[in-house]
Amino acid sequence: MQKKCGFVAIIGRPNVGKSTLLNTILKEKVSIISSKPQTTRFQIRGIFNDERGQIVFVDTPGLHIPKNELGKYLNTAALKAKTDCDLVLYMVDLTRPPGEEEINIIENLKDINKPVIMVLNKQDKGTGFANDYIKLWQEKIDREKDPLKYYIPISALEGRNINELLEAIFSLLPEGPPYYPEDILSDFPLKLNISEIIREKLFNTLKKELPYSTAVMVEEIVPRKENLTYIKAIILVERESQKGIVIGKNGQVLKKIGEMARREIEFILEKKVYLELQVKVEKNWQENPLILKKLGYYI
């Protein structure tokens, strides 16, 4: 039997569990996770293989109402994924009612000429607003052009119904050879991967809105010895007051962030790492196309 292969975009508003789903399916951490919304800023590809074939999942930034140039990029990156894929997983959070963001997402999906699976996440917390999402979809979509093939309730956190979801995906993918070797889990560039690890530690350490004003730029990755790699990364903030908070009293906050990031980077590289972190004020970096491009956001 010919194996299946294709690209699957995971689309939804911020904090619905897209990255958690990807990590659960791959049984490895390839996408950063935080309880704060809008953690993902890049398209991240995760590659799943079994006897049925290969699925290239594309984890996307959460679709939202943009407030700056960075926000516009995040939406563009998410919507580009739907045009480049073979199938869309439209993921919703059963614990939250649908809102304006949901209407915008459905408007962007209604004319798509590809199959869609609605993934109803956080089933472990009850059925919640499942009927509201299904009703909203039915109200907005022309029945004759409806691309929706399945509704599948899951718990990405607990791994519930993941096999059923994978079976549905494979049933809708085209036949074909794999795009990637079986031993590759992700094609995310190393510099961006390291910057995302550091940014995750910022999100999980800093409070309130401050993490959204930060970005990470990896400037150097230099092998120093056979078992030691030197990495230099710059943490961007928008104001001097934010710089002080990120560094912390006697540098303790920055030290904590660096230690957590270094341990994870060492696990990935399988060697010792000397991680140098610097904090730099770059006013309004989220509105500056040149800085956004340096950070890897191609608008």
Short mmCIF file of C-alpha atoms in Angstrom, two decimals:
data_model
loop_
_atom_site.label_atom_id
_atom_site.label_comp_id
_atom_site.label_asym_id
_atom_site.label_seq_id
_atom_site.Cartn_x
_atom_site.Cartn_y
_atom_site.Cartn_z
CA MET A 1 0.00 0.00 0.00
CA GLN A 2 1.30 3.46 -0.96
CA LYS A 3 2.15 5.58 2.07
CA LYS A 4 0.59 8.99 2.74
CA CYS A 5 2.52 12.24 3.10
CA GLY A 6 1.60 15.89 3.43
CA PHE A 7 1.80 19.22 5.24
CA VAL A 8 -0.74 19.93 7.99
CA ALA A 9 -1.15 23.49 9.33
CA ILE A 10 -2.30 23.89 12.94
CA ILE A 11 -4.31 27.11 13.08
CA GLY A 12 -6.21 28.78 15.90
CA ARG A 13 -6.28 31.81 18.15
CA PRO A 14 -3.56 32.28 20.81
CA ASN A 15 -3.22 29.79 23.67
CA VAL A 16 -5.56 27.07 22.38
CA GLY A 17 -2.86 24.40 22.74
CA LYS A 18 -1.32 24.21 19.25
CA SER A 19 2.26 23.83 20.48
CA THR A 20 1.22 21.35 23.18
CA LEU A 21 -0.50 19.22 20.54
CA LEU A 22 2.60 19.19 18.34
CA ASN A 23 4.89 18.23 21.23
CA THR A 24 2.47 15.52 22.38
CA ILE A 25 2.22 13.94 18.92
CA LEU A 26 6.00 13.95 18.40
CA LYS A 27 6.70 12.91 22.02
CA GLU A 28 9.47 15.50 21.94
CA LYS A 29 9.60 19.23 22.63
CA VAL A 30 9.94 21.05 19.30
CA SER A 31 7.73 24.06 20.07
CA ILE A 32 7.99 26.31 23.14
CA ILE A 33 5.11 26.41 25.62
CA SER A 34 3.88 29.00 28.11
CA SER A 35 0.62 29.62 29.93
CA LYS A 36 0.73 33.12 28.42
CA PRO A 37 -0.98 33.54 25.02
CA GLN A 38 0.89 34.33 21.79
CA THR A 39 4.08 32.50 22.77
CA THR A 40 4.72 31.07 19.29
CA ARG A 41 6.14 33.64 16.85
CA PHE A 42 7.35 31.43 14.01
CA GLN A 43 6.05 28.66 11.80
CA ILE A 44 7.59 25.56 13.36
CA ARG A 45 7.60 22.28 11.46
CA GLY A 46 7.38 19.03 13.37
CA ILE A 47 7.72 15.76 11.46
CA PHE A 48 5.77 12.62 12.43
CA ASN A 49 6.49 9.21 10.89
CA ASP A 50 4.89 5.79 11.26
CA GLU A 51 3.96 2.84 9.05
CA ARG A 52 1.15 4.90 7.45
CA GLY A 53 3.48 7.61 6.15
CA GLN A 54 4.72 11.07 7.13
CA ILE A 55 2.90 14.14 8.46
CA VAL A 56 4.73 17.48 8.43
CA PHE A 57 2.92 19.55 11.05
CA VAL A 58 3.26 23.34 10.87
CA ASP A 59 2.69 25.00 14.26
CA THR A 60 1.67 28.61 13.64
CA PRO A 61 1.41 31.83 15.69
CA GLY A 62 -2.03 32.41 17.18
CA LEU A 63 -4.33 34.47 14.96
CA HIS A 64 -5.34 37.67 16.73
CA ILE A 65 -6.16 41.36 16.22
CA PRO A 66 -2.70 42.86 15.50
CA LYS A 67 -1.50 45.95 17.38
CA ASN A 68 1.89 46.46 15.70
CA GLU A 69 4.15 45.31 12.85
CA LEU A 70 5.13 42.18 14.77
CA GLY A 71 1.46 41.29 15.22
CA LYS A 72 0.87 41.72 11.48
CA TYR A 73 3.79 39.39 10.77
CA LEU A 74 2.44 36.73 13.13
CA ASN A 75 -0.94 36.74 11.39
CA THR A 76 0.70 36.68 7.95
CA ALA A 77 2.85 33.70 8.96
CA ALA A 78 -0.18 31.81 10.28
CA LEU A 79 -2.34 32.48 7.22
CA LYS A 80 0.51 31.63 4.82
CA ALA A 81 0.62 28.15 6.36
CA LYS A 82 -2.93 27.42 5.22
CA THR A 83 -2.03 28.13 1.59
CA ASP A 84 1.10 25.97 1.68
CA CYS A 85 -0.46 22.90 3.31
CA ASP A 86 -2.51 19.87 2.27
CA LEU A 87 -4.84 19.98 5.27
CA VAL A 88 -5.76 22.39 8.08
CA LEU A 89 -6.29 21.56 11.73
CA TYR A 90 -8.52 24.34 13.05
CA MET A 91 -7.97 24.16 16.81
CA VAL A 92 -10.32 25.65 19.40
CA ASP A 93 -10.34 25.83 23.20
CA LEU A 94 -13.47 24.25 24.68
CA THR A 95 -13.08 26.25 27.91
CA ARG A 96 -13.52 29.62 26.13
CA PRO A 97 -16.48 30.80 24.07
CA PRO A 98 -15.87 31.80 20.44
CA GLY A 99 -15.18 35.50 19.93
CA GLU A 100 -14.21 38.00 17.23
CA GLU A 101 -10.90 36.23 16.57
CA GLU A 102 -12.80 33.01 15.87
CA ILE A 103 -15.03 34.74 13.32
CA ASN A 104 -11.94 36.12 11.54
CA ILE A 105 -10.36 32.65 11.42
CA ILE A 106 -13.48 31.06 9.96
CA GLU A 107 -13.74 33.85 7.38
CA ASN A 108 -10.19 33.01 6.30
CA LEU A 109 -10.95 29.29 6.08
CA LYS A 110 -14.37 29.29 4.46
CA ASP A 111 -13.13 29.40 0.85
CA ILE A 112 -10.12 27.16 1.35
CA ASN A 113 -9.88 24.40 -1.23
CA LYS A 114 -8.44 21.90 1.25
CA PRO A 115 -9.90 19.63 3.92
CA VAL A 116 -10.30 20.99 7.45
CA ILE A 117 -10.50 19.13 10.76
CA MET A 118 -11.92 21.03 13.74
CA VAL A 119 -9.89 19.98 16.79
CA LEU A 120 -11.83 20.62 19.99
CA ASN A 121 -9.07 20.83 22.60
CA LYS A 122 -9.13 20.64 26.42
CA GLN A 123 -11.73 17.86 26.47
CA ASP A 124 -10.28 16.88 29.85
CA LYS A 125 -12.07 19.95 31.27
CA GLY A 126 -15.48 19.00 29.83
CA THR A 127 -17.39 19.60 26.59
CA GLY A 128 -17.62 23.32 27.37
CA PHE A 129 -18.44 25.45 24.34
CA ALA A 130 -18.23 22.67 21.71
CA ASN A 131 -21.73 23.31 20.38
CA ASP A 132 -21.03 27.05 20.12
CA TYR A 133 -18.01 26.46 17.87
CA ILE A 134 -19.85 23.98 15.67
CA LYS A 135 -22.85 26.31 15.39
CA LEU A 136 -20.66 29.31 14.52
CA TRP A 137 -18.91 27.30 11.80
CA GLN A 138 -22.22 26.17 10.32
CA GLU A 139 -23.54 29.75 10.34
CA LYS A 140 -20.51 31.15 8.50
CA ILE A 141 -19.83 28.39 5.97
CA ASP A 142 -21.71 27.66 2.75
CA ARG A 143 -22.83 24.02 3.03
CA GLU A 144 -22.02 23.29 -0.61
CA LYS A 145 -18.43 24.51 -0.15
CA ASP A 146 -17.90 23.28 3.42
CA PRO A 147 -14.29 22.01 3.72
CA LEU A 148 -14.84 20.57 7.21
CA LYS A 149 -14.44 16.78 7.28
CA TYR A 150 -14.32 15.92 11.01
CA TYR A 151 -14.94 17.31 14.48
CA ILE A 152 -12.52 15.61 16.88
CA PRO A 153 -12.47 16.33 20.64
CA ILE A 154 -9.04 15.85 22.21
CA SER A 155 -6.89 16.69 25.21
CA ALA A 156 -3.48 17.71 23.89
CA LEU A 157 -2.16 17.90 27.46
CA GLU A 158 -3.25 14.36 28.40
CA GLY A 159 -2.85 12.82 24.94
CA ARG A 160 -6.53 11.90 24.74
CA ASN A 161 -7.89 10.93 21.26
CA ILE A 162 -4.55 11.68 19.59
CA ASN A 163 -4.58 8.34 17.74
CA GLU A 164 -8.07 9.10 16.41
CA LEU A 165 -6.84 12.50 15.21
CA LEU A 166 -3.83 10.96 13.45
CA GLU A 167 -6.05 8.37 11.77
CA ALA A 168 -8.32 11.14 10.45
CA ILE A 169 -5.33 13.14 9.17
CA PHE A 170 -3.83 10.18 7.30
CA SER A 171 -7.20 9.40 5.73
CA LEU A 172 -7.22 12.87 4.12
CA LEU A 173 -3.59 13.20 3.02
CA PRO A 174 -2.42 12.40 -0.52
CA GLU A 175 -0.25 9.41 -1.32
CA GLY A 176 3.41 10.12 -1.88
CA PRO A 177 7.01 9.70 -0.71
CA PRO A 178 8.24 11.40 2.49
CA TYR A 179 9.61 14.94 2.36
CA TYR A 180 12.12 14.37 5.17
CA PRO A 181 14.30 11.50 6.42
CA GLU A 182 12.62 9.50 9.18
CA ASP A 183 15.16 10.52 11.85
CA ILE A 184 14.40 14.26 11.56
CA LEU A 185 11.88 15.73 14.02
CA SER A 186 12.07 19.38 12.92
CA ASP A 187 13.77 21.56 10.30
CA PHE A 188 13.87 24.64 12.56
CA PRO A 189 17.26 26.47 12.20
CA LEU A 190 19.57 26.07 15.21
CA LYS A 191 19.93 29.82 15.89
CA LEU A 192 16.16 30.30 15.93
CA ASN A 193 15.72 27.17 18.03
CA ILE A 194 18.14 28.49 20.66
CA SER A 195 16.55 31.95 20.62
CA GLU A 196 13.13 30.36 21.16
CA ILE A 197 14.41 28.34 24.13
CA ILE A 198 15.72 31.52 25.76
CA ARG A 199 12.49 33.36 24.97
CA GLU A 200 10.45 30.58 26.56
CA LYS A 201 12.44 31.04 29.80
CA LEU A 202 11.71 34.77 29.63
CA PHE A 203 7.99 34.06 29.26
CA ASN A 204 7.99 31.60 32.15
CA THR A 205 10.10 33.79 34.47
CA LEU A 206 8.95 37.37 33.87
CA LYS A 207 5.55 38.62 34.99
CA LYS A 208 2.55 40.23 33.33
CA GLU A 209 3.11 41.92 29.95
CA LEU A 210 6.91 42.27 30.05
CA PRO A 211 7.66 39.05 28.06
CA TYR A 212 5.75 40.49 25.08
CA SER A 213 8.24 43.38 24.95
CA THR A 214 11.21 41.03 24.68
CA ALA A 215 12.91 39.29 21.78
CA VAL A 216 16.06 37.20 21.51
CA MET A 217 18.78 37.42 18.87
CA VAL A 218 21.49 34.74 18.82
CA GLU A 219 24.65 36.43 17.53
CA GLU A 220 27.26 33.67 17.83
CA ILE A 221 27.47 29.89 18.06
CA VAL A 222 31.16 28.98 18.21
CA PRO A 223 32.68 25.56 19.03
CA ARG A 224 35.47 26.30 21.53
CA LYS A 225 36.62 22.80 22.40
CA GLU A 226 35.59 19.29 21.44
CA ASN A 227 32.85 19.26 24.08
CA LEU A 228 32.16 22.98 24.59
CA THR A 229 30.15 25.47 22.51
CA TYR A 230 30.09 29.23 23.14
CA ILE A 231 26.76 30.95 22.46
CA LYS A 232 26.14 34.69 22.65
CA ALA A 233 22.56 35.97 22.66
CA ILE A 234 21.06 39.44 22.97
CA ILE A 235 17.76 39.97 24.78
CA LEU A 236 15.97 43.01 23.37
CA VAL A 237 13.64 45.13 25.50
CA GLU A 238 11.93 48.43 24.73
CA ARG A 239 12.74 50.53 27.82
CA GLU A 240 15.54 50.97 30.38
CA SER A 241 13.15 50.05 33.19
CA GLN A 242 12.49 46.71 31.48
CA LYS A 243 16.22 46.07 31.18
CA GLY A 244 16.57 46.40 34.96
CA ILE A 245 13.75 43.92 35.56
CA VAL A 246 15.18 41.35 33.14
CA ILE A 247 18.63 41.59 34.76
CA GLY A 248 17.22 41.65 38.30
CA LYS A 249 18.91 42.51 41.59
CA ASN A 250 22.60 41.58 41.37
CA GLY A 251 21.84 39.93 38.02
CA GLN A 252 19.86 37.11 39.65
CA VAL A 253 16.91 37.07 37.19
CA LEU A 254 19.16 36.98 34.13
CA LYS A 255 21.29 34.29 35.78
CA LYS A 256 18.20 32.13 36.41
CA ILE A 257 17.00 32.55 32.80
CA GLY A 258 20.47 31.70 31.51
CA GLU A 259 20.82 28.58 33.66
CA MET A 260 17.44 27.17 32.59
CA ALA A 261 18.12 27.91 28.92
CA ARG A 262 21.66 26.52 29.06
CA ARG A 263 20.50 23.17 30.47
CA GLU A 264 17.97 22.73 27.68
CA ILE A 265 20.43 23.80 24.96
CA GLU A 266 23.01 21.35 26.32
CA PHE A 267 20.42 18.58 26.12
CA ILE A 268 19.76 19.40 22.45
CA LEU A 269 23.42 19.82 21.44
CA GLU A 270 24.61 16.92 23.63
CA LYS A 271 27.61 18.95 24.78
CA LYS A 272 28.53 21.60 27.33
CA VAL A 273 27.49 25.17 26.56
CA TYR A 274 28.84 28.52 27.72
CA LEU A 275 25.84 30.84 27.29
CA GLU A 276 26.47 34.58 27.40
CA LEU A 277 23.32 36.70 27.69
CA GLN A 278 23.24 40.47 27.25
CA VAL A 279 20.24 42.79 27.58
CA LYS A 280 19.89 45.67 25.13
CA VAL A 281 17.31 48.46 24.91
CA GLU A 282 15.90 48.83 21.39
CA LYS A 283 12.97 51.24 21.50
CA ASN A 284 9.90 50.21 19.49
CA TRP A 285 11.64 47.16 18.02
CA GLN A 286 8.21 45.63 17.34
CA GLU A 287 7.55 48.41 14.81
CA ASN A 288 10.96 48.33 13.12
CA PRO A 289 11.02 46.15 9.95
CA LEU A 290 14.84 46.02 9.90
CA ILE A 291 15.05 44.65 13.44
CA LEU A 292 12.17 42.26 12.81
CA LYS A 293 14.02 40.91 9.78
CA LYS A 294 17.21 40.43 11.84
CA LEU A 295 15.14 38.46 14.35
CA GLY A 296 13.97 36.14 11.58
CA TYR A 297 10.53 37.66 10.98
CA TYR A 298 10.32 37.96 7.19
CA ILE A 299 7.43 40.32 6.53
#
